[in-house]
PDB file of C-alpha atoms in Angstrom:
ATOM      1  CA  MET A   1       0.044  -0.201  -0.117  1.00 45.00           C
ATOM      2  CA  THR A   2       1.120   3.379  -0.960  1.00 61.00           C
ATOM      3  CA  THR A   3       0.188   6.869   0.328  1.00 67.00           C
ATOM      4  CA  GLY A   4       0.703  10.335  -0.862  1.00 73.00           C
ATOM      5  CA  LEU A   5      -1.000  11.967  -3.822  1.00 80.00           C
ATOM      6  CA  ILE A   6      -1.642  10.241  -7.228  1.00 86.00           C
ATOM      7  CA  GLY A   7      -0.205  11.238 -10.431  1.00 88.00           C
ATOM      8  CA  ASP A   8      -0.702  10.499 -13.883  1.00 92.00           C
ATOM      9  CA  GLY A   9      -0.582   6.615 -14.902  1.00 92.00           C
ATOM     10  CA  ASP A  10      -0.911   5.619 -11.082  1.00 92.00           C
ATOM     11  CA  THR A  11      -3.522   2.589 -10.199  1.00 92.00           C
ATOM     12  CA  VAL A  12      -5.781   2.969  -7.534  1.00 90.00           C
ATOM     13  CA  THR A  13      -7.667  -0.149  -5.925  1.00 90.00           C
ATOM     14  CA  PHE A  14     -11.164   0.213  -4.040  1.00 87.00           C
ATOM     15  CA  GLU A  15     -12.498  -2.221  -2.155  1.00 89.00           C
ATOM     16  CA  ALA A  16     -16.301  -1.642  -0.716  1.00 88.00           C
ATOM     17  CA  THR A  17     -19.716  -3.217  -0.213  1.00 89.00           C
ATOM     18  CA  HIS A  18     -22.198  -1.808  -2.482  1.00 88.00           C
ATOM     19  CA  LEU A  19     -25.667  -3.302  -2.879  1.00 88.00           C
ATOM     20  CA  GLY A  20     -24.691  -5.689  -0.335  1.00 90.00           C
ATOM     21  CA  VAL A  21     -21.890  -7.052  -2.689  1.00 90.00           C
ATOM     22  CA  ARG A  22     -18.327  -6.485  -1.851  1.00 92.00           C
ATOM     23  CA  GLN A  23     -16.388  -5.173  -4.834  1.00 92.00           C
ATOM     24  CA  ARG A  24     -13.408  -4.546  -5.792  1.00 93.00           C
ATOM     25  CA  LEU A  25     -12.364  -2.224  -8.483  1.00 94.00           C
ATOM     26  CA  THR A  26      -9.174  -0.983  -9.825  1.00 95.00           C
ATOM     27  CA  SER A  27      -8.490   2.325 -12.015  1.00 95.00           C
ATOM     28  CA  GLU A  28      -5.667   4.240 -13.777  1.00 95.00           C
ATOM     29  CA  ILE A  29      -5.136   7.886 -13.386  1.00 95.00           C
ATOM     30  CA  ALA A  30      -5.670   8.468 -17.352  1.00 96.00           C
ATOM     31  CA  GLU A  31      -5.382  11.998 -17.100  1.00 96.00           C
ATOM     32  CA  TYR A  32      -3.994  14.274 -14.416  1.00 95.00           C
ATOM     33  CA  GLU A  33      -3.915  18.193 -14.594  1.00 94.00           C
ATOM     34  CA  ARG A  34      -3.222  19.253 -11.110  1.00 91.00           C
ATOM     35  CA  PRO A  35      -4.931  21.149  -9.878  1.00 90.00           C
ATOM     36  CA  TYR A  36      -7.807  21.393 -12.345  1.00 94.00           C
ATOM     37  CA  ARG A  37      -8.591  17.698 -13.046  1.00 96.00           C
ATOM     38  CA  PHE A  38      -8.183  14.339 -12.977  1.00 96.00           C
ATOM     39  CA  VAL A  39      -9.544  11.518 -15.011  1.00 97.00           C
ATOM     40  CA  ASP A  40      -9.587   7.582 -13.297  1.00 96.00           C
ATOM     41  CA  GLN A  41     -10.736   5.058 -15.813  1.00 97.00           C
ATOM     42  CA  MET A  42     -11.409   1.630 -14.257  1.00 97.00           C
ATOM     43  CA  LEU A  43      -8.706  -1.484 -15.688  1.00 97.00           C
ATOM     44  CA  ASN A  44     -11.000  -4.128 -13.509  1.00 96.00           C
ATOM     45  CA  GLY A  45     -14.221  -4.138 -11.919  1.00 94.00           C
ATOM     46  CA  ALA A  46     -17.572  -5.081 -11.872  1.00 92.00           C
ATOM     47  CA  PHE A  47     -18.461  -2.513 -14.582  1.00 94.00           C
ATOM     48  CA  LYS A  48     -18.270  -3.147 -18.251  1.00 96.00           C
ATOM     49  CA  SER A  49     -16.663   0.269 -18.264  1.00 96.00           C
ATOM     50  CA  MET A  50     -16.297   3.234 -16.203  1.00 96.00           C
ATOM     51  CA  ARG A  51     -14.668   6.861 -16.240  1.00 97.00           C
ATOM     52  CA  HIS A  52     -14.712   9.443 -13.618  1.00 96.00           C
ATOM     53  CA  GLU A  53     -13.862  12.770 -14.058  1.00 96.00           C
ATOM     54  CA  HIS A  54     -12.860  14.953 -11.052  1.00 95.00           C
ATOM     55  CA  SER A  55     -12.733  18.746 -11.890  1.00 94.00           C
ATOM     56  CA  PHE A  56     -11.873  21.768 -10.350  1.00 93.00           C
ATOM     57  CA  THR A  57     -12.433  25.508 -10.636  1.00 93.00           C
ATOM     58  CA  GLN A  58     -11.669  28.330  -7.952  1.00 92.00           C
ATOM     59  CA  LEU A  59     -14.560  30.389  -7.742  1.00 92.00           C
ATOM     60  CA  ASP A  60     -12.929  33.105  -5.407  1.00 91.00           C
ATOM     61  CA  ASN A  61      -9.799  33.019  -2.566  1.00 88.00           C
ATOM     62  CA  HIS A  62     -11.811  30.745  -0.395  1.00 84.00           C
ATOM     63  CA  THR A  63     -13.987  28.767  -2.480  1.00 88.00           C
ATOM     64  CA  THR A  64     -13.737  25.680  -5.042  1.00 89.00           C
ATOM     65  CA  ARG A  65     -16.260  23.995  -7.120  1.00 92.00           C
ATOM     66  CA  MET A  66     -15.946  20.243  -7.659  1.00 92.00           C
ATOM     67  CA  THR A  67     -17.636  18.504 -10.468  1.00 93.00           C
ATOM     68  CA  ASP A  68     -17.732  14.819 -10.624  1.00 93.00           C
ATOM     69  CA  THR A  69     -18.561  13.468 -14.410  1.00 95.00           C
ATOM     70  CA  LEU A  70     -19.070   9.655 -14.071  1.00 95.00           C
ATOM     71  CA  LYS A  71     -19.758   7.343 -17.259  1.00 95.00           C
ATOM     72  CA  PHE A  72     -20.423   3.793 -16.665  1.00 95.00           C
ATOM     73  CA  GLU A  73     -21.771   0.830 -18.827  1.00 95.00           C
ATOM     74  CA  ALA A  74     -23.267  -2.239 -16.884  1.00 94.00           C
ATOM     75  CA  PRO A  75     -22.170  -5.728 -18.109  1.00 94.00           C
ATOM     76  CA  LEU A  76     -24.539  -8.269 -19.170  1.00 95.00           C
ATOM     77  CA  GLY A  77     -25.989  -6.541 -22.485  1.00 95.00           C
ATOM     78  CA  VAL A  78     -29.829  -5.893 -22.145  1.00 96.00           C
ATOM     79  CA  LEU A  79     -29.611  -7.065 -18.207  1.00 95.00           C
ATOM     80  CA  GLY A  80     -27.059  -4.474 -17.530  1.00 94.00           C
ATOM     81  CA  TRP A  81     -28.888  -1.927 -19.493  1.00 95.00           C
ATOM     82  CA  ILE A  82     -32.030  -1.927 -17.417  1.00 95.00           C
ATOM     83  CA  ALA A  83     -30.207  -2.176 -14.413  1.00 94.00           C
ATOM     84  CA  GLU A  84     -28.555   1.095 -15.392  1.00 94.00           C
ATOM     85  CA  ARG A  85     -31.981   2.814 -15.801  1.00 94.00           C
ATOM     86  CA  ILE A  86     -33.656   1.298 -12.858  1.00 95.00           C
ATOM     87  CA  VAL A  87     -30.728   1.043  -9.957  1.00 94.00           C
ATOM     88  CA  LEU A  88     -27.373   2.258 -10.887  1.00 94.00           C
ATOM     89  CA  LYS A  89     -27.930   5.592 -12.054  1.00 94.00           C
ATOM     90  CA  ARG A  90     -29.973   6.766  -8.880  1.00 94.00           C
ATOM     91  CA  TYR A  91     -27.266   4.368  -6.770  1.00 94.00           C
ATOM     92  CA  MET A  92     -24.113   5.798  -8.179  1.00 93.00           C
ATOM     93  CA  THR A  93     -25.700   9.556  -8.089  1.00 94.00           C
ATOM     94  CA  ALA A  94     -26.460   9.247  -4.105  1.00 94.00           C
ATOM     95  CA  PHE A  95     -23.210   7.491  -3.469  1.00 92.00           C
ATOM     96  CA  LEU A  96     -21.097  10.278  -5.448  1.00 93.00           C
ATOM     97  CA  GLU A  97     -23.503  13.095  -3.569  1.00 93.00           C
ATOM     98  CA  SER A  98     -22.710  11.281  -0.069  1.00 93.00           C
ATOM     99  CA  ARG A  99     -19.097  11.059  -0.573  1.00 90.00           C
ATOM    100  CA  ASN A 100     -18.779  14.564  -1.543  1.00 91.00           C
ATOM    101  CA  ARG A 101     -20.674  15.931   1.588  1.00 91.00           C
ATOM    102  CA  LYS A 102     -18.060  13.525   3.620  1.00 90.00           C
ATOM    103  CA  LEU A 103     -15.219  15.236   1.540  1.00 87.00           C
ATOM    104  CA  LYS A 104     -16.394  18.551   2.118  1.00 87.00           C
ATOM    105  CA  ILE A 105     -16.575  18.303   5.697  1.00 88.00           C
ATOM    106  CA  ILE A 106     -13.073  17.128   5.550  1.00 83.00           C
ATOM    107  CA  VAL A 107     -11.507  19.809   3.254  1.00 82.00           C
ATOM    108  CA  GLU A 108     -13.152  22.604   5.486  1.00 84.00           C
ATOM    109  CA  SER A 109     -12.155  21.147   8.782  1.00 84.00           C
ATOM    110  CA  GLY A 110      -8.919  22.571   8.165  1.00 75.00           C
ATOM    111  CA  TYR A 111      -6.777  19.474   7.630  1.00 67.00           C
ATOM    112  CA  VAL A 112      -4.104  20.228   5.086  1.00 61.00           C
ATOM    113  CA  ARG A 113      -3.942  16.528   3.902  1.00 56.00           C
ATOM    114  CA  PRO A 114      -7.084  14.514   4.911  1.00 44.00           C
ATOM    115  CA  VAL A 115      -7.049  10.859   4.983  1.00 48.00           C
ATOM    116  CA  TYR A 116     -10.207   9.330   3.576  1.00 47.00           C
ATOM    117  CA  ASN A 117     -11.824   6.828   5.799  1.00 47.00           C
ATOM    118  CA  ASP A 118     -15.337   6.091   5.303  1.00 47.00           C
ATOM    119  CA  ASN A 119     -16.332   3.312   7.854  1.00 45.00           C
ATOM    120  CA  SER A 120     -19.793   3.870   6.811  1.00 45.00           C
ATOM    121  CA  GLN A 121     -19.029   2.039   3.219  1.00 45.00           C
ATOM    122  CA  ASN A 122     -16.260  -0.037   4.746  1.00 43.00           C
ATOM    123  CA  VAL A 123     -14.020   1.354   1.902  1.00 45.00           C
ATOM    124  CA  ASN A 124     -10.387   0.465   1.764  1.00 46.00           C
ATOM    125  CA  ILE A 125      -8.067   2.209  -1.369  1.00 47.00           C
ATOM    126  CA  GLN A 126      -4.808   1.148  -2.016  1.00 51.00           C
ATOM    127  CA  THR A 127      -2.681   3.557  -4.403  1.00 48.00           C
ATOM    128  CA  ASN A 128       0.306   1.941  -6.493  1.00 56.00           C
ATOM    129  CA  LYS A 129       2.876   4.485  -7.688  1.00 57.00           C
ATOM    130  CA  LYS A 130       4.785   3.974 -11.476  1.00 57.00           C
TER     131      LYS A 130
END
């Protein structure tokens, strides 16, 4: 396990329980433009494909807007397409909103380099430096 900042080409492995199923997802930092944006792209995981763009825009000296753009495709053809529309879109939106609320609390608490540890989701994060 490696700690510290991510960079272009690094891989990140997440383990978490979603919808009652323990899952492991490995993504590569496919694009990295510090401090404006980075993109993680799934290499291995439950989805057929997933791309997550994190963009940061400074609004003033004390305010930064973070925007998540998540694109994913479920496996299993037509069944996956149905699951995306009935369950996954709503679930993933709620997951990102919850994570972002927690991240906002951590960042605004004054920590310079916060550590993300979300015991409510039982999330483990591992990064591998190139």
